[in-house]
PDB file of C-alpha atoms in Angstrom:
ATOM      1  CA  MET A  77      13.549 -18.877   8.889  1.00 70.00           C
ATOM      2  CA  SER A  78      10.549 -21.216   8.800  1.00 85.00           C
ATOM      3  CA  PHE A  79       7.435 -20.455   6.773  1.00 89.00           C
ATOM      4  CA  THR A  80       3.803 -21.484   7.050  1.00 89.00           C
ATOM      5  CA  GLU A  81       2.139 -23.541   4.346  1.00 90.00           C
ATOM      6  CA  ASN A  82       0.428 -20.439   2.908  1.00 88.00           C
ATOM      7  CA  GLN A  83       3.672 -18.477   2.950  1.00 90.00           C
ATOM      8  CA  LEU A  84       5.473 -21.290   1.130  1.00 91.00           C
ATOM      9  CA  ARG A  85       2.729 -21.355  -1.507  1.00 90.00           C
ATOM     10  CA  ALA A  86       3.256 -17.614  -2.094  1.00 88.00           C
ATOM     11  CA  ILE A  87       7.041 -18.044  -2.159  1.00 90.00           C
ATOM     12  CA  GLU A  88       6.986 -20.934  -4.607  1.00 90.00           C
ATOM     13  CA  ALA A  89       4.074 -19.790  -6.830  1.00 89.00           C
ATOM     14  CA  LYS A  90       4.845 -19.444 -10.522  1.00 87.00           C
ATOM     15  CA  GLY A  91       4.350 -16.118 -12.279  1.00 83.00           C
ATOM     16  CA  ASN A  92       2.922 -12.941 -10.811  1.00 83.00           C
ATOM     17  CA  THR A  93       1.675 -13.311  -7.250  1.00 81.00           C
ATOM     18  CA  LEU A  94      -0.504 -11.094  -5.074  1.00 82.00           C
ATOM     19  CA  VAL A  95      -0.031 -11.519  -1.320  1.00 77.00           C
ATOM     20  CA  ILE A  96      -2.782 -10.236   0.966  1.00 81.00           C
ATOM     21  CA  ALA A  97      -2.522 -10.788   4.705  1.00 82.00           C
ATOM     22  CA  ALA A  98      -3.093  -9.010   7.999  1.00 81.00           C
ATOM     23  CA  ALA A  99      -0.451  -6.942   9.749  1.00 79.00           C
ATOM     24  CA  GLY A 100       2.181  -9.115  11.404  1.00 83.00           C
ATOM     25  CA  ALA A 101       1.403 -12.147   9.233  1.00 85.00           C
ATOM     26  CA  GLY A 102       4.894 -12.260   7.710  1.00 86.00           C
ATOM     27  CA  LYS A 103       4.250 -10.628   4.331  1.00 84.00           C
ATOM     28  CA  THR A 104       7.631  -8.893   4.269  1.00 85.00           C
ATOM     29  CA  GLY A 105       9.566 -12.075   5.002  1.00 88.00           C
ATOM     30  CA  THR A 106       7.504 -13.936   2.410  1.00 89.00           C
ATOM     31  CA  LEU A 107       8.150 -11.279  -0.252  1.00 87.00           C
ATOM     32  CA  VAL A 108      11.858 -11.190   0.503  1.00 90.00           C
ATOM     33  CA  GLU A 109      12.185 -14.981   0.341  1.00 92.00           C
ATOM     34  CA  ARG A 110      10.265 -15.088  -2.941  1.00 91.00           C
ATOM     35  CA  CYS A 111      12.538 -12.431  -4.440  1.00 91.00           C
ATOM     36  CA  ILE A 112      15.710 -14.091  -3.180  1.00 91.00           C
ATOM     37  CA  ARG A 113      14.700 -17.476  -4.571  1.00 91.00           C
ATOM     38  CA  LEU A 114      14.081 -15.867  -7.960  1.00 91.00           C
ATOM     39  CA  LEU A 115      17.469 -14.146  -7.828  1.00 91.00           C
ATOM     40  CA  VAL A 116      19.520 -17.158  -6.730  1.00 88.00           C
ATOM     41  CA  ARG A 117      17.875 -20.043  -8.542  1.00 89.00           C
ATOM     42  CA  PRO A 118      20.448 -21.976 -10.605  1.00 86.00           C
ATOM     43  CA  GLU A 119      18.463 -22.017 -13.850  1.00 88.00           C
ATOM     44  CA  ASN A 120      17.121 -18.798 -15.353  1.00 90.00           C
ATOM     45  CA  PRO A 121      17.646 -16.518 -12.360  1.00 91.00           C
ATOM     46  CA  VAL A 122      15.575 -13.332 -12.548  1.00 93.00           C
ATOM     47  CA  PRO A 123      17.444 -10.010 -12.600  1.00 94.00           C
ATOM     48  CA  VAL A 124      16.487  -7.747  -9.700  1.00 94.00           C
ATOM     49  CA  ARG A 125      15.415  -5.071 -12.213  1.00 92.00           C
ATOM     50  CA  ASP A 126      12.751  -7.459 -13.549  1.00 93.00           C
ATOM     51  CA  ILE A 127      11.116  -7.927 -10.139  1.00 91.00           C
ATOM     52  CA  LEU A 128       8.271  -5.677  -9.033  1.00 91.00           C
ATOM     53  CA  VAL A 129       7.416  -5.447  -5.332  1.00 90.00           C
ATOM     54  CA  VAL A 130       4.704  -3.019  -4.250  1.00 88.00           C
ATOM     55  CA  THR A 131       3.763  -2.388  -0.636  1.00 85.00           C
ATOM     56  CA  PHE A 132       1.369  -0.066   1.165  1.00 80.00           C
ATOM     57  CA  THR A 133       3.978   1.856   3.149  1.00 83.00           C
ATOM     58  CA  GLU A 134       7.385   3.388   2.480  1.00 86.00           C
ATOM     59  CA  ALA A 135       8.666   1.635   5.609  1.00 87.00           C
ATOM     60  CA  ALA A 136       7.673  -1.787   4.248  1.00 87.00           C
ATOM     61  CA  ALA A 137       9.281  -1.044   0.863  1.00 91.00           C
ATOM     62  CA  ALA A 138      12.498   0.063   2.582  1.00 93.00           C
ATOM     63  CA  GLU A 139      12.474  -3.064   4.738  1.00 91.00           C
ATOM     64  CA  VAL A 140      12.029  -5.350   1.712  1.00 92.00           C
ATOM     65  CA  ARG A 141      14.896  -3.608  -0.100  1.00 94.00           C
ATOM     66  CA  GLU A 142      17.169  -3.810   2.963  1.00 95.00           C
ATOM     67  CA  ARG A 143      16.462  -7.488   3.607  1.00 92.00           C
ATOM     68  CA  ILE A 144      17.161  -8.341  -0.044  1.00 94.00           C
ATOM     69  CA  ARG A 145      20.391  -6.317   0.191  1.00 94.00           C
ATOM     70  CA  GLN A 146      21.472  -8.268   3.282  1.00 94.00           C
ATOM     71  CA  ARG A 147      20.773 -11.613   1.591  1.00 91.00           C
ATOM     72  CA  LEU A 148      22.623 -10.573  -1.579  1.00 92.00           C
ATOM     73  CA  GLU A 149      25.577  -9.368   0.480  1.00 94.00           C
ATOM     74  CA  LYS A 150      25.740 -12.799   2.124  1.00 94.00           C
ATOM     75  CA  GLU A 151      25.734 -14.455  -1.299  1.00 91.00           C
ATOM     76  CA  VAL A 152      28.552 -12.142  -2.466  1.00 92.00           C
ATOM     77  CA  GLU A 153      30.559 -13.066   0.662  1.00 94.00           C
ATOM     78  CA  ARG A 154      29.948 -16.783   0.073  1.00 93.00           C
ATOM     79  CA  GLN A 155      30.721 -16.578  -3.662  1.00 91.00           C
ATOM     80  CA  PRO A 156      32.969 -13.542  -4.248  1.00 91.00           C
ATOM     81  CA  ALA A 157      33.761 -14.628  -7.822  1.00 92.00           C
ATOM     82  CA  ASN A 158      30.089 -14.806  -8.801  1.00 90.00           C
ATOM     83  CA  GLU A 159      29.484 -11.721 -10.918  1.00 92.00           C
ATOM     84  CA  TRP A 160      25.721 -12.321 -11.039  1.00 92.00           C
ATOM     85  CA  PHE A 161      25.287 -11.580  -7.332  1.00 92.00           C
ATOM     86  CA  GLN A 162      27.557  -8.547  -7.531  1.00 93.00           C
ATOM     87  CA  GLU A 163      25.510  -7.202 -10.448  1.00 94.00           C
ATOM     88  CA  GLN A 164      22.214  -7.778  -8.613  1.00 93.00           C
ATOM     89  CA  LEU A 165      23.543  -6.029  -5.523  1.00 93.00           C
ATOM     90  CA  ALA A 166      24.702  -3.072  -7.633  1.00 93.00           C
ATOM     91  CA  SER A 167      21.284  -2.900  -9.357  1.00 93.00           C
ATOM     92  CA  LEU A 168      19.200  -3.155  -6.194  1.00 94.00           C
ATOM     93  CA  ASP A 169      18.760   0.588  -5.685  1.00 91.00           C
ATOM     94  CA  SER A 170      17.134   0.920  -9.111  1.00 90.00           C
ATOM     95  CA  ALA A 171      14.823  -2.079  -8.596  1.00 92.00           C
ATOM     96  CA  TYR A 172      11.062  -1.595  -8.577  1.00 92.00           C
ATOM     97  CA  ILE A 173      10.507  -1.922  -4.854  1.00 93.00           C
ATOM     98  CA  SER A 174       8.145   0.813  -3.721  1.00 92.00           C
ATOM     99  CA  THR A 175       4.696   1.669  -2.478  1.00 89.00           C
ATOM    100  CA  LEU A 176       1.789   1.092  -4.809  1.00 87.00           C
ATOM    101  CA  HIS A 177       1.324   4.865  -5.005  1.00 85.00           C
ATOM    102  CA  SER A 178       4.958   5.466  -5.975  1.00 88.00           C
ATOM    103  CA  PHE A 179       4.859   2.757  -8.620  1.00 91.00           C
ATOM    104  CA  CYS A 180       1.651   4.106 -10.150  1.00 90.00           C
ATOM    105  CA  PHE A 181       3.054   7.637 -10.089  1.00 90.00           C
ATOM    106  CA  GLU A 182       6.179   6.416 -11.895  1.00 90.00           C
ATOM    107  CA  ILE A 183       3.978   4.949 -14.643  1.00 92.00           C
ATOM    108  CA  ILE A 184       2.055   8.225 -14.872  1.00 92.00           C
ATOM    109  CA  ARG A 185       5.282  10.233 -15.108  1.00 91.00           C
ATOM    110  CA  LYS A 186       6.507   8.030 -17.959  1.00 92.00           C
ATOM    111  CA  HIS A 187       3.266   8.643 -19.885  1.00 94.00           C
ATOM    112  CA  LEU A 188       2.482  12.299 -19.116  1.00 92.00           C
ATOM    113  CA  LEU A 189       2.116  13.254 -22.775  1.00 91.00           C
ATOM    114  CA  GLU A 190      -0.244  10.410 -23.654  1.00 94.00           C
ATOM    115  CA  LEU A 191      -2.299  11.155 -20.539  1.00 92.00           C
ATOM    116  CA  GLN A 192      -2.267  14.879 -21.361  1.00 92.00           C
ATOM    117  CA  LEU A 193      -1.185  15.775 -17.830  1.00 90.00           C
ATOM    118  CA  ASP A 194       0.738  18.762 -16.555  1.00 89.00           C
ATOM    119  CA  PRO A 195       4.429  17.775 -16.116  1.00 88.00           C
ATOM    120  CA  SER A 196       4.366  19.289 -12.617  1.00 89.00           C
ATOM    121  CA  VAL A 197       1.867  16.680 -11.394  1.00 86.00           C
ATOM    122  CA  SER A 198       2.791  15.273  -7.972  1.00 84.00           C
ATOM    123  CA  VAL A 199       1.599  12.812  -5.337  1.00 79.00           C
ATOM    124  CA  MET A 200      -0.157  14.359  -2.368  1.00 82.00           C
ATOM    125  CA  GLU A 201       1.585  13.816   0.952  1.00 83.00           C
ATOM    126  CA  PRO A 202      -0.442  11.900   3.578  1.00 81.00           C
ATOM    127  CA  ASP A 203      -0.521  14.903   5.949  1.00 88.00           C
ATOM    128  CA  GLN A 204      -1.865  17.136   3.195  1.00 91.00           C
ATOM    129  CA  SER A 205      -4.434  14.503   2.260  1.00 90.00           C
ATOM    130  CA  ARG A 206      -5.618  14.286   5.885  1.00 90.00           C
ATOM    131  CA  ILE A 207      -6.013  18.070   6.098  1.00 94.00           C
ATOM    132  CA  LEU A 208      -8.161  18.043   2.947  1.00 95.00           C
ATOM    133  CA  PHE A 209     -10.209  15.157   4.363  1.00 94.00           C
ATOM    134  CA  LEU A 210     -10.808  16.996   7.651  1.00 95.00           C
ATOM    135  CA  ASN A 211     -11.728  20.227   5.840  1.00 96.00           C
ATOM    136  CA  THR A 212     -14.190  18.324   3.651  1.00 96.00           C
ATOM    137  CA  LEU A 213     -15.661  16.627   6.720  1.00 95.00           C
ATOM    138  CA  ASP A 214     -16.047  20.059   8.386  1.00 96.00           C
ATOM    139  CA  LEU A 215     -17.980  21.346   5.376  1.00 96.00           C
ATOM    140  CA  LEU A 216     -20.120  18.213   5.256  1.00 95.00           C
ATOM    141  CA  MET A 217     -20.972  18.459   8.967  1.00 95.00           C
ATOM    142  CA  GLN A 218     -21.931  22.137   8.508  1.00 96.00           C
ATOM    143  CA  GLU A 219     -24.222  21.131   5.637  1.00 95.00           C
ATOM    144  CA  HIS A 220     -25.853  18.499   7.861  1.00 94.00           C
ATOM    145  CA  TYR A 221     -26.363  21.006  10.680  1.00 94.00           C
ATOM    146  CA  ALA A 222     -27.997  23.292   8.108  1.00 95.00           C
ATOM    147  CA  GLY A 223     -30.297  20.392   7.103  1.00 95.00           C
ATOM    148  CA  GLN A 224     -29.046  20.242   3.509  1.00 96.00           C
ATOM    149  CA  HIS A 225     -29.054  16.437   3.139  1.00 95.00           C
ATOM    150  CA  PRO A 226     -31.919  13.884   3.229  1.00 94.00           C
ATOM    151  CA  PHE A 227     -30.693  12.289   6.482  1.00 93.00           C
ATOM    152  CA  SER A 228     -29.386  15.447   8.201  1.00 94.00           C
ATOM    153  CA  GLY A 229     -32.091  15.216  10.851  1.00 94.00           C
ATOM    154  CA  GLU A 230     -31.199  11.611  11.660  1.00 94.00           C
ATOM    155  CA  LEU A 231     -27.488  12.457  11.963  1.00 93.00           C
ATOM    156  CA  LYS A 232     -28.208  15.347  14.325  1.00 93.00           C
ATOM    157  CA  GLU A 233     -30.477  13.077  16.398  1.00 94.00           C
ATOM    158  CA  ILE A 234     -27.774  10.372  16.665  1.00 92.00           C
ATOM    159  CA  ILE A 235     -25.210  12.946  17.771  1.00 93.00           C
ATOM    160  CA  ARG A 236     -27.672  14.305  20.368  1.00 92.00           C
ATOM    161  CA  THR A 237     -28.957  10.971  21.735  1.00 93.00           C
ATOM    162  CA  HIS A 238     -25.927   8.670  21.441  1.00 91.00           C
ATOM    163  CA  PHE A 239     -23.042  11.080  21.850  1.00 89.00           C
ATOM    164  CA  GLY A 240     -24.432  13.700  24.205  1.00 89.00           C
ATOM    165  CA  GLY A 241     -24.300  16.365  21.504  1.00 90.00           C
ATOM    166  CA  TRP A 242     -20.575  15.852  20.972  1.00 91.00           C
ATOM    167  CA  GLU A 243     -19.735  15.109  17.341  1.00 92.00           C
ATOM    168  CA  GLN A 244     -16.035  14.210  17.714  1.00 93.00           C
ATOM    169  CA  ARG A 245     -16.697  10.485  18.095  1.00 91.00           C
ATOM    170  CA  VAL A 246     -18.792  10.581  14.912  1.00 91.00           C
ATOM    171  CA  ARG A 247     -15.948  12.397  13.128  1.00 93.00           C
ATOM    172  CA  ASP A 248     -13.427   9.833  14.398  1.00 93.00           C
ATOM    173  CA  PHE A 249     -15.664   6.988  13.204  1.00 91.00           C
ATOM    174  CA  VAL A 250     -16.077   8.548   9.748  1.00 92.00           C
ATOM    175  CA  GLU A 251     -12.294   8.975   9.482  1.00 92.00           C
ATOM    176  CA  GLN A 252     -11.700   5.339  10.489  1.00 93.00           C
ATOM    177  CA  ILE A 253     -14.264   4.091   7.966  1.00 92.00           C
ATOM    178  CA  HIS A 254     -12.711   6.268   5.263  1.00 91.00           C
ATOM    179  CA  ALA A 255      -9.195   4.973   6.024  1.00 88.00           C
ATOM    180  CA  PHE A 256     -10.456   1.374   6.011  1.00 88.00           C
ATOM    181  CA  THR A 257     -12.403   1.657   2.767  1.00 89.00           C
ATOM    182  CA  GLN A 258      -9.416   3.177   0.970  1.00 83.00           C
ATOM    183  CA  THR A 259      -7.607  -0.151   1.471  1.00 79.00           C
ATOM    184  CA  ARG A 260     -10.434  -2.054  -0.261  1.00 82.00           C
ATOM    185  CA  PRO A 261     -10.264  -2.796  -4.003  1.00 81.00           C
ATOM    186  CA  ASP A 262     -13.732  -1.262  -4.472  1.00 87.00           C
ATOM    187  CA  PRO A 263     -14.656   1.209  -1.678  1.00 88.00           C
ATOM    188  CA  SER A 264     -18.087   2.004  -3.177  1.00 91.00           C
ATOM    189  CA  GLY A 265     -18.826  -1.704  -3.590  1.00 91.00           C
ATOM    190  CA  TRP A 266     -17.864  -2.303   0.043  1.00 90.00           C
ATOM    191  CA  PHE A 267     -20.305   0.399   1.173  1.00 90.00           C
ATOM    192  CA  ASP A 268     -23.055  -1.016  -1.042  1.00 92.00           C
ATOM    193  CA  GLY A 269     -22.499  -4.497   0.393  1.00 92.00           C
ATOM    194  CA  GLU A 270     -22.541  -3.264   3.987  1.00 91.00           C
ATOM    195  CA  LEU A 271     -25.650  -1.134   3.454  1.00 90.00           C
ATOM    196  CA  SER A 272     -27.502  -4.011   1.802  1.00 92.00           C
ATOM    197  CA  ARG A 273     -26.851  -6.152   4.908  1.00 91.00           C
TER     198      ARG A 273
END
């Protein structure tokens, strides 16, 4: 597999590395190659349990894990007497390769007492989160129709003049903006920057 100059920089960078790129830019391949090079380097190879890979989706985490497994299996086939590769392959399922949410939740679970949290704490499923978002948006729209916010009149006017009185496109837009801002490091800062423009 060939890599771009930026991908090679991420692969060969020393220490912790954050990779940010658009969908389809080759992040998964870059992450896998970086991990493999750390695992197979002749001097001071890094155990798979010491590598942390966090992604945004479960599918991406599963893909990273599977690609590393395939590469390790090839190394075991090439060097069947090499116990290092066998050990890394055996340890792969317990490696820290997960979504950012899962990794953070694992840290929280390990420190429940210090954080004074209920041991039954859990991560909300995306479908449940979307239902709560839509219910909150319903309540907010009702408040605007009742004129309870400083710009309620303006919102009603936009819906009437630009959307023919149909609010669904406004709702869809709000949901898209919400989804986008949740991928930003500082959603409130992003809004402030956009509003100041």
